[in-house]
PDB file of C-alpha atoms and ligand atoms in Angstrom:
ATOM      1  CA  MET A   1      13.850 -15.819  26.980  1.00  0.00           C
ATOM      2  CA  LEU A   2      11.283 -18.623  26.950  1.00  0.00           C
ATOM      3  CA  GLU A   3       8.321 -18.313  29.282  1.00  0.00           C
ATOM      4  CA  GLY A   4       6.177 -21.277  30.166  1.00  0.00           C
ATOM      5  CA  PHE A   5       6.322 -25.023  29.790  1.00  0.00           C
ATOM      6  CA  HIS A   6       5.191 -25.230  26.151  1.00  0.00           C
ATOM      7  CA  ALA A   7       7.793 -22.746  24.955  1.00  0.00           C
ATOM      8  CA  VAL A   8      10.552 -24.656  26.750  1.00  0.00           C
ATOM      9  CA  LYS A   9       9.200 -27.985  25.467  1.00  0.00           C
ATOM     10  CA  HIS A  10       9.107 -26.893  21.821  1.00  0.00           C
ATOM     11  CA  ALA A  11      12.516 -25.214  21.973  1.00  0.00           C
ATOM     12  CA  LEU A  12      14.043 -28.446  23.295  1.00  0.00           C
ATOM     13  CA  ARG A  13      12.113 -30.652  20.891  1.00  0.00           C
ATOM     14  CA  PHE A  14      13.187 -28.662  17.835  1.00  0.00           C
ATOM     15  CA  GLY A  15      16.870 -28.520  18.704  1.00  0.00           C
ATOM     16  CA  GLY A  16      17.151 -25.230  20.592  1.00  0.00           C
ATOM     17  CA  GLU A  17      20.259 -24.694  22.698  1.00  0.00           C
ATOM     18  CA  LEU A  18      18.966 -23.935  26.175  1.00  0.00           C
ATOM     19  CA  LEU A  19      21.476 -22.114  28.367  1.00  0.00           C
ATOM     20  CA  GLY A  20      19.451 -22.512  31.555  1.00  0.00           C
ATOM     21  CA  ILE A  21      15.991 -23.525  32.796  1.00  0.00           C
ATOM     22  CA  TRP A  22      14.495 -22.441  36.112  1.00  0.00           C
ATOM     23  CA  THR A  23      11.341 -23.247  38.026  1.00  0.00           C
ATOM     24  CA  ALA A  24       9.927 -22.648  41.487  1.00  0.00           C
ATOM     25  CA  ASP A  25       8.040 -25.941  41.443  1.00  0.00           C
ATOM     26  CA  PRO A  26      10.172 -28.892  40.280  1.00  0.00           C
ATOM     27  CA  VAL A  27       7.473 -31.420  41.208  1.00  0.00           C
ATOM     28  CA  GLU A  28       4.897 -29.713  38.971  1.00  0.00           C
ATOM     29  CA  LEU A  29       7.471 -29.363  36.191  1.00  0.00           C
ATOM     30  CA  GLU A  30       8.247 -33.074  36.301  1.00  0.00           C
ATOM     31  CA  ALA A  31       4.504 -33.895  36.266  1.00  0.00           C
ATOM     32  CA  LEU A  32       4.099 -31.705  33.150  1.00  0.00           C
ATOM     33  CA  ARG A  33       7.102 -33.325  31.508  1.00  0.00           C
ATOM     34  CA  GLN A  34       5.750 -36.815  32.103  1.00  0.00           C
ATOM     35  CA  ARG A  35       2.284 -35.875  30.808  1.00  0.00           C
ATOM     36  CA  LEU A  36       3.183 -33.623  27.863  1.00  0.00           C
ATOM     37  CA  ALA A  37       6.784 -34.284  26.911  1.00  0.00           C
ATOM     38  CA  PRO A  38       7.927 -37.749  27.986  1.00  0.00           C
ATOM     39  CA  ASP A  39      10.339 -37.673  25.027  1.00  0.00           C
ATOM     40  CA  LEU A  40      12.395 -34.916  26.680  1.00  0.00           C
ATOM     41  CA  GLN A  41      14.814 -34.593  29.578  1.00  0.00           C
ATOM     42  CA  ILE A  42      14.329 -31.283  31.415  1.00  0.00           C
ATOM     43  CA  GLN A  43      16.969 -30.311  33.984  1.00  0.00           C
ATOM     44  CA  ALA A  44      15.839 -27.166  35.791  1.00  0.00           C
ATOM     45  CA  GLY A  45      17.372 -25.110  38.558  1.00  0.00           C
ATOM     46  CA  VAL A  46      15.057 -24.319  41.474  1.00  0.00           C
ATOM     47  CA  VAL A  47      14.399 -20.692  42.388  1.00  0.00           C
ATOM     48  CA  ASP A  48      12.195 -18.887  44.867  1.00  0.00           C
ATOM     49  CA  ALA A  49       8.578 -18.492  43.623  1.00  0.00           C
ATOM     50  CA  ALA A  50       8.373 -14.779  44.489  1.00  0.00           C
ATOM     51  CA  GLU A  51      11.641 -14.056  42.658  1.00  0.00           C
ATOM     52  CA  LEU A  52      10.525 -16.012  39.597  1.00  0.00           C
ATOM     53  CA  LYS A  53       7.280 -14.038  39.546  1.00  0.00           C
ATOM     54  CA  LEU A  54       9.255 -10.810  39.382  1.00  0.00           C
ATOM     55  CA  VAL A  55      10.907 -11.974  36.144  1.00  0.00           C
ATOM     56  CA  VAL A  56       8.012 -13.848  34.540  1.00  0.00           C
ATOM     57  CA  PRO A  57       4.700 -13.000  36.258  1.00  0.00           C
ATOM     58  CA  ARG A  58       2.678 -15.483  34.189  1.00  0.00           C
ATOM     59  CA  ALA A  59       4.888 -18.573  33.991  1.00  0.00           C
ATOM     60  CA  GLN A  60       6.070 -21.304  36.340  1.00  0.00           C
ATOM     61  CA  VAL A  61       9.090 -22.131  34.256  1.00  0.00           C
ATOM     62  CA  VAL A  62      11.506 -19.874  32.420  1.00  0.00           C
ATOM     63  CA  ALA A  63      14.506 -20.590  30.232  1.00  0.00           C
ATOM     64  CA  VAL A  64      17.154 -18.736  28.311  1.00  0.00           C
ATOM     65  CA  ALA A  65      18.017 -20.064  24.875  1.00  0.00           C
ATOM     66  CA  ALA A  66      20.650 -19.108  22.340  1.00  0.00           C
ATOM     67  CA  ARG A  67      19.108 -17.483  19.275  1.00  0.00           C
ATOM     68  CA  PRO A  68      19.658 -20.149  16.602  1.00  0.00           C
ATOM     69  CA  ALA A  69      21.575 -19.341  13.429  1.00  0.00           C
ATOM     70  CA  GLN A  70      19.123 -19.079  10.546  1.00  0.00           C
ATOM     71  CA  PRO A  71      19.624 -20.418   7.032  1.00  0.00           C
ATOM     72  CA  ASP A  72      20.147 -17.742   4.403  1.00  0.00           C
ATOM     73  CA  PRO A  73      16.714 -16.331   3.398  1.00  0.00           C
ATOM     74  CA  ASP A  74      17.561 -17.002  -0.253  1.00  0.00           C
ATOM     75  CA  THR A  75      18.048 -20.692   0.592  1.00  0.00           C
ATOM     76  CA  VAL A  76      14.606 -20.784   2.193  1.00  0.00           C
ATOM     77  CA  LEU A  77      13.087 -18.993  -0.802  1.00  0.00           C
ATOM     78  CA  ALA A  78      14.720 -21.468  -3.197  1.00  0.00           C
ATOM     79  CA  GLY A  79      13.226 -24.475  -1.371  1.00  0.00           C
ATOM     80  CA  PRO A  80       9.730 -26.002  -1.289  1.00  0.00           C
ATOM     81  CA  GLY A  81       6.659 -24.825   0.610  1.00  0.00           C
ATOM     82  CA  HIS A  82       5.011 -21.484   1.231  1.00  0.00           C
ATOM     83  CA  VAL A  83       6.848 -18.664   2.962  1.00  0.00           C
ATOM     84  CA  VAL A  84       4.778 -16.383   5.190  1.00  0.00           C
ATOM     85  CA  LEU A  85       5.707 -12.711   4.963  1.00  0.00           C
ATOM     86  CA  LEU A  86       4.388 -10.452   7.730  1.00  0.00           C
ATOM     87  CA  GLU A  87       4.728  -6.811   6.723  1.00  0.00           C
ATOM     88  CA  ASP A  88       5.432  -4.696   9.821  1.00  0.00           C
ATOM     89  CA  PRO A  89       3.321  -6.682  12.320  1.00  0.00           C
ATOM     90  CA  ARG A  90       2.798  -4.624  15.499  1.00  0.00           C
ATOM     91  CA  HIS A  91       1.374  -7.014  18.088  1.00  0.00           C
ATOM     92  CA  LEU A  92       3.946  -9.484  19.370  1.00  0.00           C
ATOM     93  CA  GLY A  93       1.346 -12.009  20.484  1.00  0.00           C
ATOM     94  CA  ASN A  94      -0.134 -11.970  16.982  1.00  0.00           C
ATOM     95  CA  LEU A  95       3.292 -12.313  15.458  1.00  0.00           C
ATOM     96  CA  GLY A  96       3.999 -15.335  17.646  1.00  0.00           C
ATOM     97  CA  ALA A  97       0.622 -16.905  16.880  1.00  0.00           C
ATOM     98  CA  ALA A  98       1.341 -16.543  13.145  1.00  0.00           C
ATOM     99  CA  ILE A  99       4.697 -18.313  13.601  1.00  0.00           C
ATOM    100  CA  ARG A 100       2.989 -21.048  15.598  1.00  0.00           C
ATOM    101  CA  VAL A 101       0.464 -21.815  12.882  1.00  0.00           C
ATOM    102  CA  ALA A 102       3.129 -21.545  10.169  1.00  0.00           C
ATOM    103  CA  ALA A 103       5.105 -24.249  11.979  1.00  0.00           C
ATOM    104  CA  ALA A 104       2.005 -26.389  12.459  1.00  0.00           C
ATOM    105  CA  ALA A 105       0.914 -26.116   8.835  1.00  0.00           C
ATOM    106  CA  GLY A 106       4.390 -26.928   7.509  1.00  0.00           C
ATOM    107  CA  ALA A 107       5.327 -23.553   6.017  1.00  0.00           C
ATOM    108  CA  ALA A 108       8.899 -23.200   4.792  1.00  0.00           C
ATOM    109  CA  GLY A 109       9.545 -20.155   6.949  1.00  0.00           C
ATOM    110  CA  VAL A 110       8.329 -16.830   8.278  1.00  0.00           C
ATOM    111  CA  MET A 111       9.844 -13.504   7.260  1.00  0.00           C
ATOM    112  CA  THR A 112       8.927 -10.212   8.884  1.00  0.00           C
ATOM    113  CA  THR A 113       9.677  -6.574   8.152  1.00  0.00           C
ATOM    114  CA  GLY A 114       9.260  -3.491  10.289  1.00  0.00           C
ATOM    115  CA  ARG A 115       9.843  -2.418  13.833  1.00  0.00           C
ATOM    116  CA  GLN A 116       9.269  -5.601  15.816  1.00  0.00           C
ATOM    117  CA  ASP A 117      11.902  -8.252  16.451  1.00  0.00           C
ATOM    118  CA  PRO A 118      10.180 -11.581  15.739  1.00  0.00           C
ATOM    119  CA  TRP A 119      12.444 -13.192  18.363  1.00  0.00           C
ATOM    120  CA  HIS A 120      11.163 -10.895  21.152  1.00  0.00           C
ATOM    121  CA  PRO A 121      10.217 -12.940  24.283  1.00  0.00           C
ATOM    122  CA  ASP A 122       6.538 -11.977  23.895  1.00  0.00           C
ATOM    123  CA  ALA A 123       6.521 -13.334  20.339  1.00  0.00           C
ATOM    124  CA  LEU A 124       8.187 -16.534  21.573  1.00  0.00           C
ATOM    125  CA  ARG A 125       5.467 -16.827  24.155  1.00  0.00           C
ATOM    126  CA  GLY A 126       2.830 -16.349  21.436  1.00  0.00           C
ATOM    127  CA  SER A 127       4.404 -19.066  19.308  1.00  0.00           C
ATOM    128  CA  ALA A 128       4.761 -21.447  22.269  1.00  0.00           C
ATOM    129  CA  GLY A 129       8.431 -21.737  21.313  1.00  0.00           C
ATOM    130  CA  LEU A 130       7.717 -22.906  17.754  1.00  0.00           C
ATOM    131  CA  HIS A 131      10.196 -20.365  16.384  1.00  0.00           C
ATOM    132  CA  PHE A 132      12.654 -23.241  16.761  1.00  0.00           C
ATOM    133  CA  ALA A 133      10.675 -25.427  14.324  1.00  0.00           C
ATOM    134  CA  LEU A 134      11.210 -23.331  11.176  1.00  0.00           C
ATOM    135  CA  PRO A 135      13.338 -20.433   9.890  1.00  0.00           C
ATOM    136  CA  VAL A 136      12.207 -17.038  11.226  1.00  0.00           C
ATOM    137  CA  HIS A 137      13.866 -13.997   9.642  1.00  0.00           C
ATOM    138  CA  HIS A 138      13.622 -10.279  10.276  1.00  0.00           C
ATOM    139  CA  LEU A 139      14.328  -8.563   6.941  1.00  0.00           C
ATOM    140  CA  ARG A 140      15.137  -4.945   6.101  1.00  0.00           C
ATOM    141  CA  ALA A 141      13.352  -5.299   2.768  1.00  0.00           C
ATOM    142  CA  VAL A 142      11.006  -7.815   1.194  1.00  0.00           C
ATOM    143  CA  ARG A 143      12.730 -10.677  -0.615  1.00  0.00           C
ATOM    144  CA  THR A 144      10.903 -13.149  -2.821  1.00  0.00           C
ATOM    145  CA  GLY A 145      13.617 -14.925  -4.847  1.00  0.00           C
ATOM    146  CA  GLU A 146      11.984 -16.532  -7.872  1.00  0.00           C
ATOM    147  CA  ARG A 147       8.641 -16.930  -6.122  1.00  0.00           C
ATOM    148  CA  GLU A 148       5.317 -15.290  -6.781  1.00  0.00           C
ATOM    149  CA  LEU A 149       4.398 -12.635  -4.228  1.00  0.00           C
ATOM    150  CA  VAL A 150       0.766 -13.205  -3.266  1.00  0.00           C
ATOM    151  CA  ALA A 151      -0.944 -10.437  -1.276  1.00  0.00           C
ATOM    152  CA  LEU A 152      -3.608 -11.510   1.200  1.00  0.00           C
ATOM    153  CA  ASP A 153      -6.028  -8.619   1.267  1.00  0.00           C
ATOM    154  CA  PRO A 154      -9.685  -8.441   2.331  1.00  0.00           C
ATOM    155  CA  ALA A 155     -10.335  -6.361  -0.809  1.00  0.00           C
ATOM    156  CA  GLY A 156      -8.735  -8.888  -3.161  1.00  0.00           C
ATOM    157  CA  ASP A 157     -10.219 -11.491  -5.490  1.00  0.00           C
ATOM    158  CA  PRO A 158     -11.872 -14.489  -3.785  1.00  0.00           C
ATOM    159  CA  MET A 159      -9.315 -17.180  -2.966  1.00  0.00           C
ATOM    160  CA  ALA A 160      -9.242 -20.273  -5.168  1.00  0.00           C
ATOM    161  CA  PRO A 161      -6.648 -22.370  -3.313  1.00  0.00           C
ATOM    162  CA  GLY A 162      -6.115 -24.843  -6.178  1.00  0.00           C
ATOM    163  CA  GLU A 163      -5.005 -22.018  -8.483  1.00  0.00           C
ATOM    164  CA  LEU A 164      -2.162 -20.757  -6.306  1.00  0.00           C
ATOM    165  CA  PRO A 165       1.458 -21.870  -6.800  1.00  0.00           C
ATOM    166  CA  ALA A 166       2.782 -24.591  -4.455  1.00  0.00           C
ATOM    167  CA  ALA A 167       5.578 -22.356  -3.177  1.00  0.00           C
ATOM    168  CA  ALA A 168       4.589 -18.699  -2.984  1.00  0.00           C
ATOM    169  CA  VAL A 169       5.472 -15.836  -0.682  1.00  0.00           C
ATOM    170  CA  LEU A 170       2.171 -15.152   1.092  1.00  0.00           C
ATOM    171  CA  ALA A 171       2.128 -11.558   2.335  1.00  0.00           C
ATOM    172  CA  PHE A 172       0.010 -10.319   5.247  1.00  0.00           C
ATOM    173  CA  GLY A 173      -0.320  -6.700   6.353  1.00  0.00           C
ATOM    174  CA  THR A 174      -0.274  -4.813   9.625  1.00  0.00           C
ATOM    175  CA  GLU A 175      -3.133  -5.151  12.048  1.00  0.00           C
ATOM    176  CA  ARG A 176      -4.584  -1.686  11.497  1.00  0.00           C
ATOM    177  CA  ASP A 177      -3.670  -0.605   7.979  1.00  0.00           C
ATOM    178  CA  GLY A 178      -3.153  -3.827   6.040  1.00  0.00           C
ATOM    179  CA  LEU A 179      -0.536  -4.182   3.308  1.00  0.00           C
ATOM    180  CA  SER A 180       1.385  -1.153   2.037  1.00  0.00           C
ATOM    181  CA  ASP A 181       0.701   0.251  -1.428  1.00  0.00           C
ATOM    182  CA  GLU A 182       4.267  -0.686  -2.334  1.00  0.00           C
ATOM    183  CA  LEU A 183       3.754  -4.343  -1.484  1.00  0.00           C
ATOM    184  CA  LEU A 184       0.350  -4.485  -3.184  1.00  0.00           C
ATOM    185  CA  ALA A 185       1.937  -3.041  -6.337  1.00  0.00           C
ATOM    186  CA  ALA A 186       4.702  -5.660  -6.265  1.00  0.00           C
ATOM    187  CA  ALA A 187       2.314  -8.589  -5.763  1.00  0.00           C
ATOM    188  CA  THR A 188       1.304 -10.742  -8.729  1.00  0.00           C
ATOM    189  CA  ARG A 189      -2.055 -11.550  -7.118  1.00  0.00           C
ATOM    190  CA  ARG A 190      -4.274 -10.009  -4.484  1.00  0.00           C
ATOM    191  CA  ILE A 191      -6.591 -12.555  -2.877  1.00  0.00           C
ATOM    192  CA  ALA A 192      -9.213 -12.531  -0.139  1.00  0.00           C
ATOM    193  CA  LEU A 193     -10.527 -15.120   2.275  1.00  0.00           C
ATOM    194  CA  PRO A 194     -14.321 -15.066   2.060  1.00  0.00           C
ATOM    195  CA  MET A 195     -16.115 -13.335   4.931  1.00  0.00           C
ATOM    196  CA  SER A 196     -19.754 -12.855   5.827  1.00  0.00           C
ATOM    197  CA  PRO A 197     -21.366  -9.526   4.847  1.00  0.00           C
ATOM    198  CA  GLY A 198     -20.497  -6.712   7.246  1.00  0.00           C
ATOM    199  CA  VAL A 199     -17.209  -8.265   8.447  1.00  0.00           C
ATOM    200  CA  SER A 200     -14.287  -6.089   7.342  1.00  0.00           C
ATOM    201  CA  SER A 201     -11.295  -8.308   8.101  1.00  0.00           C
ATOM    202  CA  LEU A 202      -9.874 -11.195  10.087  1.00  0.00           C
ATOM    203  CA  ASN A 203      -7.283 -10.911  12.825  1.00  0.00           C
ATOM    204  CA  LEU A 204      -3.762 -11.174  11.358  1.00  0.00           C
ATOM    205  CA  ALA A 205      -2.850 -14.559  12.871  1.00  0.00           C
ATOM    206  CA  THR A 206      -6.316 -15.914  12.034  1.00  0.00           C
ATOM    207  CA  ALA A 207      -5.841 -14.851   8.403  1.00  0.00           C
ATOM    208  CA  VAL A 208      -2.455 -16.616   8.292  1.00  0.00           C
ATOM    209  CA  ALA A 209      -4.036 -19.758   9.771  1.00  0.00           C
ATOM    210  CA  ALA A 210      -7.026 -19.814   7.421  1.00  0.00           C
ATOM    211  CA  THR A 211      -4.809 -19.223   4.378  1.00  0.00           C
ATOM    212  CA  LEU A 212      -2.210 -21.866   5.198  1.00  0.00           C
ATOM    213  CA  TYR A 213      -4.803 -24.506   6.026  1.00  0.00           C
ATOM    214  CA  ALA A 214      -6.941 -23.721   2.975  1.00  0.00           C
ATOM    215  CA  LEU A 215      -3.840 -24.258   0.817  1.00  0.00           C
ATOM    216  CA  LYS A 216      -2.733 -27.330   2.754  1.00  0.00           C
ATOM    217  CA  LEU A 217      -6.120 -29.025   2.514  1.00  0.00           C
ATOM    218  CA  ALA A 218      -6.464 -28.149  -1.185  1.00  0.00           C
ATOM    219  CA  ALA A 219      -3.071 -29.734  -1.853  1.00  0.00           C
ATOM    220  CA  ALA A 220      -3.835 -32.930   0.125  1.00  0.00           C
TER     221      ALA A 220
HETATM  222  C1  SAM B   1      -6.414  -7.088  10.649  1.00  0.00           C
HETATM  223  S1  SAM B   1      -6.034  -7.279   8.990  1.00  0.00           S
HETATM  224  C2  SAM B   1      -5.848  -5.613   8.412  1.00  0.00           C
HETATM  225  C3  SAM B   1      -7.100  -4.914   8.213  1.00  0.00           C
HETATM  226  C4  SAM B   1      -6.939  -3.700   7.332  1.00  0.00           C
HETATM  227  N1  SAM B   1      -7.876  -2.711   7.743  1.00  0.00           N
HETATM  228  C5  SAM B   1      -7.163  -4.096   5.873  1.00  0.00           C
HETATM  229  O1  SAM B   1      -8.184  -3.719   5.321  1.00  0.00           O
HETATM  230  O2  SAM B   1      -6.339  -4.799   5.302  1.00  0.00           O
HETATM  231  C6  SAM B   1      -4.387  -7.853   8.945  1.00  0.00           C
HETATM  232  C7  SAM B   1      -4.022  -8.624   7.704  1.00  0.00           C
HETATM  233  O3  SAM B   1      -4.709  -9.880   7.724  1.00  0.00           O
HETATM  234  C8  SAM B   1      -4.980 -10.279   6.385  1.00  0.00           C
HETATM  235  N2  SAM B   1      -6.426 -10.472   6.263  1.00  0.00           N
HETATM  236  C9  SAM B   1      -7.382 -10.213   7.166  1.00  0.00           C
HETATM  237  N3  SAM B   1      -8.588 -10.564   6.685  1.00  0.00           N
HETATM  238  C10 SAM B   1      -8.389 -11.049   5.449  1.00  0.00           C
HETATM  239  C11 SAM B   1      -9.227 -11.590   4.442  1.00  0.00           C
HETATM  240  N4  SAM B   1     -10.555 -11.709   4.601  1.00  0.00           N
HETATM  241  N5  SAM B   1      -8.674 -12.007   3.284  1.00  0.00           N
HETATM  242  C12 SAM B   1      -7.334 -11.932   3.086  1.00  0.00           C
HETATM  243  N6  SAM B   1      -6.494 -11.438   4.013  1.00  0.00           N
HETATM  244  C13 SAM B   1      -7.008 -11.010   5.174  1.00  0.00           C
HETATM  245  C14 SAM B   1      -4.447  -9.204   5.476  1.00  0.00           C
HETATM  246  O4  SAM B   1      -3.172  -9.541   5.016  1.00  0.00           O
HETATM  247  C15 SAM B   1      -4.427  -8.008   6.388  1.00  0.00           C
HETATM  248  O5  SAM B   1      -3.480  -7.048   5.938  1.00  0.00           O
END
């Protein structure tokens, strides 16, 4: 389920198969389309505002999309660009925000482990529908292919972006506990984003954003 105009816009723009779109305010939807997505055609059914609010309290437009088939994770790992690995992320909004910045920064894909489904509607809301812009996999176990596994850890060595490989698996830990001992042991490097004295860590999605953009700008 896609909640909100931006999620619907991005799903359409990146080739999502939308099975239905509904709004209670077709005039407002058309105004948004003209202002923010003139490249797209949006055909929405009209529903009662109170009924729509029961399904999606925060959005004026809702859609249902088919979950897209994903390329094999090994194919993604064999290609160019960094892969973001989120180890057991708990907060779906955070998970979605990490996917959003991964898409924006041109990452090759996002892989998650643990209890949360990265395609949960709340994660799609957090990504503004940018799940459709890159491969997003939910794995039973960490896979790295031939890549280096780089652990992002506040207790690691200071990051030197120019020294990292161009196509690594960049691993980020859970919001409360960070990366598992198992993952830290498997990583070839353990690196930290610099922080001011007294600050213990960054928010998960913020750490993904800072890392990807530090690497992107260093490579430019
Ligand atoms: C909220 S933090 C977890 C905090 C946890 N108490 C710890 O010490 O790792 C979530 C994830 O963001 C990443 N992260 C946060 N701040 C970071 C930093 N300064 N350098 C590198 N990674 C960071 C790490 O991958 C971390 O596991």
